[in-house]
Amino acid sequence: MNTQVPEQVATAQKVCVEALYGFFSTGFATYERLVALNLQATKASILENEALASEALALSTSDPQSFFELQSRQSQAATKKAQAYWQHVNEIAAETRNQLLASNEKLAGEYVRGTQVIIDSLAQNLPAGNEAIIAFWSKGFGAMWDAGNAWHEQTKAAAKEAVDVIDKARKSVAKA
């Protein structure tokens, strides 16, 4: 019995667990950034609204025309602030997406390499006289390898397409 195979399987499982926690960590860091952005935006909004309310109250009694001009200017400023806010959200989303795609690519590469090492180790350590088993393993694992590579390429293409769609949507929001 080959003792390397269980060690290699354990190593592969460790890589998967580390990748899972890496995804969680990236997601949590993104959540923290969004919460910080929302807190900052809320605080600024409260302070601005307080100042605006004081100014509007003073203008509403003395000069109604200036009051309406103030409301118009505030409406335009609010639109620009909303656009800036969503631009920040889009930047955070794009950075997170890039980090997750890079992590996914790295994990897939490590998984493929680890699987190949396990397959090679099993094939080399079969008892002599079992050529039929070796041929079966070679063909079976070769087919699995090809299917895995095809799936990996399809996943990469789908992820790239999703990234392109998100980028187009982000750019259209930024232009609006």
mmCIF file of C-alpha atoms in Angstrom:
data_model
loop_
_atom_site.group_PDB
_atom_site.id
_atom_site.type_symbol
_atom_site.label_atom_id
_atom_site.label_comp_id
_atom_site.label_asym_id
_atom_site.label_seq_id
_atom_site.Cartn_x
_atom_site.Cartn_y
_atom_site.Cartn_z
ATOM 1 C CA MET A 1 0.000 0.000 0.000
ATOM 2 C CA ASN A 2 1.260 3.422 -0.896
ATOM 3 C CA THR A 3 1.319 5.787 2.097
ATOM 4 C CA GLN A 4 1.846 8.823 -0.109
ATOM 5 C CA VAL A 5 -1.681 8.737 -1.528
ATOM 6 C CA PRO A 6 -3.496 9.429 1.789
ATOM 7 C CA GLU A 7 -1.026 12.227 2.487
ATOM 8 C CA GLN A 8 -1.634 13.685 -0.961
ATOM 9 C CA VAL A 9 -5.410 13.448 -0.515
ATOM 10 C CA ALA A 10 -5.102 15.182 2.861
ATOM 11 C CA THR A 11 -2.981 17.900 1.275
ATOM 12 C CA ALA A 12 -5.578 18.377 -1.481
ATOM 13 C CA GLN A 13 -8.346 18.613 1.130
ATOM 14 C CA LYS A 14 -6.309 21.142 3.082
ATOM 15 C CA VAL A 15 -5.949 23.286 -0.048
ATOM 16 C CA CYS A 16 -9.723 23.156 -0.564
ATOM 17 C CA VAL A 17 -10.444 24.122 3.052
ATOM 18 C CA GLU A 18 -7.930 26.983 2.867
ATOM 19 C CA ALA A 19 -9.532 28.165 -0.369
ATOM 20 C CA LEU A 20 -12.983 28.062 1.210
ATOM 21 C CA TYR A 21 -11.820 30.180 4.123
ATOM 22 C CA GLY A 22 -10.049 32.470 1.668
ATOM 23 C CA PHE A 23 -13.383 33.026 -0.109
ATOM 24 C CA PHE A 24 -15.076 33.687 3.234
ATOM 25 C CA SER A 25 -12.333 36.118 4.177
ATOM 26 C CA THR A 26 -12.634 37.980 0.886
ATOM 27 C CA GLY A 27 -16.406 38.143 1.251
ATOM 28 C CA PHE A 28 -16.170 39.410 4.811
ATOM 29 C CA ALA A 29 -13.589 42.047 3.855
ATOM 30 C CA THR A 30 -15.951 43.214 1.108
ATOM 31 C CA TYR A 31 -18.815 43.347 3.584
ATOM 32 C CA GLU A 32 -16.666 45.435 5.941
ATOM 33 C CA ARG A 33 -15.803 47.864 3.135
ATOM 34 C CA LEU A 34 -19.463 48.240 2.182
ATOM 35 C CA VAL A 35 -20.483 48.817 5.808
ATOM 36 C CA ALA A 36 -17.747 51.448 6.189
ATOM 37 C CA LEU A 37 -18.892 53.148 2.973
ATOM 38 C CA ASN A 38 -22.504 53.142 4.167
ATOM 39 C CA LEU A 39 -21.562 54.528 7.572
ATOM 40 C CA GLN A 40 -19.514 57.274 5.954
ATOM 41 C CA ALA A 41 -22.335 58.131 3.526
ATOM 42 C CA THR A 42 -24.944 58.132 6.298
ATOM 43 C CA LYS A 43 -22.862 60.344 8.558
ATOM 44 C CA ALA A 44 -22.189 62.825 5.750
ATOM 45 C CA SER A 45 -25.869 62.809 4.806
ATOM 46 C CA ILE A 46 -26.978 63.542 8.365
ATOM 47 C CA LEU A 47 -24.548 66.444 8.697
ATOM 48 C CA GLU A 48 -25.491 67.873 5.302
ATOM 49 C CA ASN A 49 -29.210 67.534 5.969
ATOM 50 C CA GLU A 50 -28.833 69.254 9.312
ATOM 51 C CA ALA A 51 -27.065 72.218 7.702
ATOM 52 C CA LEU A 52 -29.548 72.246 4.836
ATOM 53 C CA ALA A 53 -32.518 72.218 7.189
ATOM 54 C CA SER A 54 -31.169 75.201 9.096
ATOM 55 C CA GLU A 55 -30.531 77.121 5.882
ATOM 56 C CA ALA A 56 -33.909 76.161 4.396
ATOM 57 C CA LEU A 57 -35.741 77.215 7.529
ATOM 58 C CA ALA A 58 -34.069 80.607 7.461
ATOM 59 C CA LEU A 59 -34.768 81.084 3.742
ATOM 60 C CA SER A 60 -38.354 79.868 3.795
ATOM 61 C CA THR A 61 -39.476 82.728 5.980
ATOM 62 C CA SER A 62 -37.388 85.529 4.479
ATOM 63 C CA ASP A 63 -37.012 84.709 0.766
ATOM 64 C CA PRO A 64 -39.217 81.985 -0.790
ATOM 65 C CA GLN A 65 -37.434 82.237 -4.186
ATOM 66 C CA SER A 66 -34.046 81.461 -2.589
ATOM 67 C CA PHE A 67 -35.662 78.562 -0.762
ATOM 68 C CA PHE A 68 -36.721 76.956 -4.065
ATOM 69 C CA GLU A 69 -33.304 77.589 -5.603
ATOM 70 C CA LEU A 70 -31.731 75.875 -2.595
ATOM 71 C CA GLN A 71 -33.967 72.857 -3.114
ATOM 72 C CA SER A 72 -33.021 72.693 -6.797
ATOM 73 C CA ARG A 73 -29.290 72.878 -6.032
ATOM 74 C CA GLN A 74 -29.678 70.257 -3.318
ATOM 75 C CA SER A 75 -31.478 67.928 -5.722
ATOM 76 C CA GLN A 76 -28.629 68.181 -8.235
ATOM 77 C CA ALA A 77 -26.033 67.640 -5.504
ATOM 78 C CA ALA A 78 -27.929 64.590 -4.219
ATOM 79 C CA THR A 79 -27.887 63.055 -7.696
ATOM 80 C CA LYS A 80 -24.120 63.539 -7.981
ATOM 81 C CA LYS A 81 -23.597 62.080 -4.510
ATOM 82 C CA ALA A 82 -25.713 59.042 -5.371
ATOM 83 C CA GLN A 83 -23.667 58.495 -8.525
ATOM 84 C CA ALA A 84 -20.433 58.772 -6.543
ATOM 85 C CA TYR A 85 -21.765 56.335 -3.942
ATOM 86 C CA TRP A 86 -22.674 53.740 -6.575
ATOM 87 C CA GLN A 87 -19.329 54.243 -8.265
ATOM 88 C CA HIS A 88 -17.642 53.294 -4.972
ATOM 89 C CA VAL A 89 -19.913 50.260 -4.630
ATOM 90 C CA ASN A 90 -19.041 49.206 -8.179
ATOM 91 C CA GLU A 91 -15.318 49.610 -7.490
ATOM 92 C CA ILE A 92 -15.604 47.421 -4.397
ATOM 93 C CA ALA A 93 -17.564 44.820 -6.363
ATOM 94 C CA ALA A 94 -15.041 44.838 -9.218
ATOM 95 C CA GLU A 95 -12.084 44.434 -6.843
ATOM 96 C CA THR A 96 -13.828 41.603 -5.020
ATOM 97 C CA ARG A 97 -14.721 39.910 -8.284
ATOM 98 C CA ASN A 98 -11.103 40.099 -9.438
ATOM 99 C CA GLN A 99 -9.840 38.685 -6.137
ATOM 100 C CA LEU A 100 -12.315 35.803 -6.247
ATOM 101 C CA LEU A 101 -11.530 35.004 -9.874
ATOM 102 C CA ALA A 102 -7.796 34.988 -9.136
ATOM 103 C CA SER A 103 -8.337 32.740 -6.108
ATOM 104 C CA ASN A 104 -10.550 30.425 -8.144
ATOM 105 C CA GLU A 105 -7.950 30.200 -10.904
ATOM 106 C CA LYS A 106 -5.204 29.428 -8.386
ATOM 107 C CA LEU A 107 -7.321 26.801 -6.630
ATOM 108 C CA ALA A 108 -8.243 25.109 -9.905
ATOM 109 C CA GLY A 109 -4.590 24.957 -10.901
ATOM 110 C CA GLU A 110 -3.541 23.503 -7.550
ATOM 111 C CA TYR A 111 -6.376 20.977 -7.665
ATOM 112 C CA VAL A 112 -5.433 19.856 -11.166
ATOM 113 C CA ARG A 113 -1.754 19.492 -10.209
ATOM 114 C CA GLY A 114 -2.612 17.633 -6.994
ATOM 115 C CA THR A 115 -4.969 15.283 -8.792
ATOM 116 C CA GLN A 116 -2.350 14.525 -11.416
ATOM 117 C CA VAL A 117 0.225 13.720 -8.710
ATOM 118 C CA ILE A 118 -2.219 11.323 -7.022
ATOM 119 C CA ILE A 119 -3.087 9.630 -10.317
ATOM 120 C CA ASP A 120 0.588 9.260 -11.270
ATOM 121 C CA SER A 121 1.438 7.887 -7.834
ATOM 122 C CA LEU A 122 -1.362 5.326 -7.986
ATOM 123 C CA ALA A 123 -0.410 4.265 -11.499
ATOM 124 C CA GLN A 124 3.246 3.802 -10.569
ATOM 125 C CA ASN A 125 2.547 1.780 -7.446
ATOM 126 C CA LEU A 126 0.190 -0.863 -8.791
ATOM 127 C CA PRO A 127 1.410 -4.431 -8.350
ATOM 128 C CA ALA A 128 3.176 -6.053 -11.303
ATOM 129 C CA GLY A 129 1.098 -8.245 -13.585
ATOM 130 C CA ASN A 130 -1.923 -5.958 -13.480
ATOM 131 C CA GLU A 131 -1.529 -4.396 -16.881
ATOM 132 C CA ALA A 132 -5.306 -4.507 -17.454
ATOM 133 C CA ILE A 133 -5.901 -2.506 -14.283
ATOM 134 C CA ILE A 134 -3.167 -0.049 -15.245
ATOM 135 C CA ALA A 135 -4.716 0.388 -18.713
ATOM 136 C CA PHE A 136 -8.161 0.852 -17.158
ATOM 137 C CA TRP A 137 -6.809 3.422 -14.694
ATOM 138 C CA SER A 138 -4.901 5.250 -17.395
ATOM 139 C CA LYS A 139 -7.902 5.472 -19.712
ATOM 140 C CA GLY A 140 -10.355 6.246 -16.918
ATOM 141 C CA PHE A 141 -8.238 8.920 -15.317
ATOM 142 C CA GLY A 142 -7.275 10.273 -18.707
ATOM 143 C CA ALA A 143 -10.955 10.706 -19.549
ATOM 144 C CA MET A 144 -11.567 12.299 -16.144
ATOM 145 C CA TRP A 145 -8.595 14.589 -16.721
ATOM 146 C CA ASP A 146 -9.907 15.643 -20.131
ATOM 147 C CA ALA A 147 -13.398 16.211 -18.741
ATOM 148 C CA GLY A 148 -11.969 18.222 -15.854
ATOM 149 C CA ASN A 149 -9.929 20.386 -18.221
ATOM 150 C CA ALA A 150 -12.981 20.942 -20.449
ATOM 151 C CA TRP A 151 -15.067 21.876 -17.402
ATOM 152 C CA HIS A 152 -12.331 24.213 -16.198
ATOM 153 C CA GLU A 153 -12.172 25.949 -19.580
ATOM 154 C CA GLN A 154 -15.972 26.274 -19.685
ATOM 155 C CA THR A 155 -15.972 27.721 -16.186
ATOM 156 C CA LYS A 156 -13.269 30.219 -17.122
ATOM 157 C CA ALA A 157 -15.221 31.256 -20.220
ATOM 158 C CA ALA A 158 -18.446 31.648 -18.219
ATOM 159 C CA ALA A 159 -16.647 33.651 -15.536
ATOM 160 C CA LYS A 160 -15.096 35.911 -18.178
ATOM 161 C CA GLU A 161 -18.492 36.425 -19.781
ATOM 162 C CA ALA A 162 -20.004 37.268 -16.383
ATOM 163 C CA VAL A 163 -17.170 39.700 -15.718
ATOM 164 C CA ASP A 164 -17.796 41.379 -19.073
ATOM 165 C CA VAL A 165 -21.519 41.736 -18.321
ATOM 166 C CA ILE A 166 -20.783 43.188 -14.876
ATOM 167 C CA ASP A 167 -18.219 45.596 -16.336
ATOM 168 C CA LYS A 168 -20.695 46.796 -18.959
ATOM 169 C CA ALA A 169 -23.354 47.328 -16.295
ATOM 170 C CA ARG A 170 -20.872 49.099 -14.035
ATOM 171 C CA LYS A 171 -19.769 51.395 -16.862
ATOM 172 C CA SER A 172 -23.353 52.258 -17.783
ATOM 173 C CA VAL A 173 -24.131 53.124 -14.150
ATOM 174 C CA ALA A 174 -20.988 55.240 -13.942
ATOM 175 C CA LYS A 175 -21.998 57.181 -17.066
ATOM 176 C CA ALA A 176 -25.555 57.795 -15.834
#
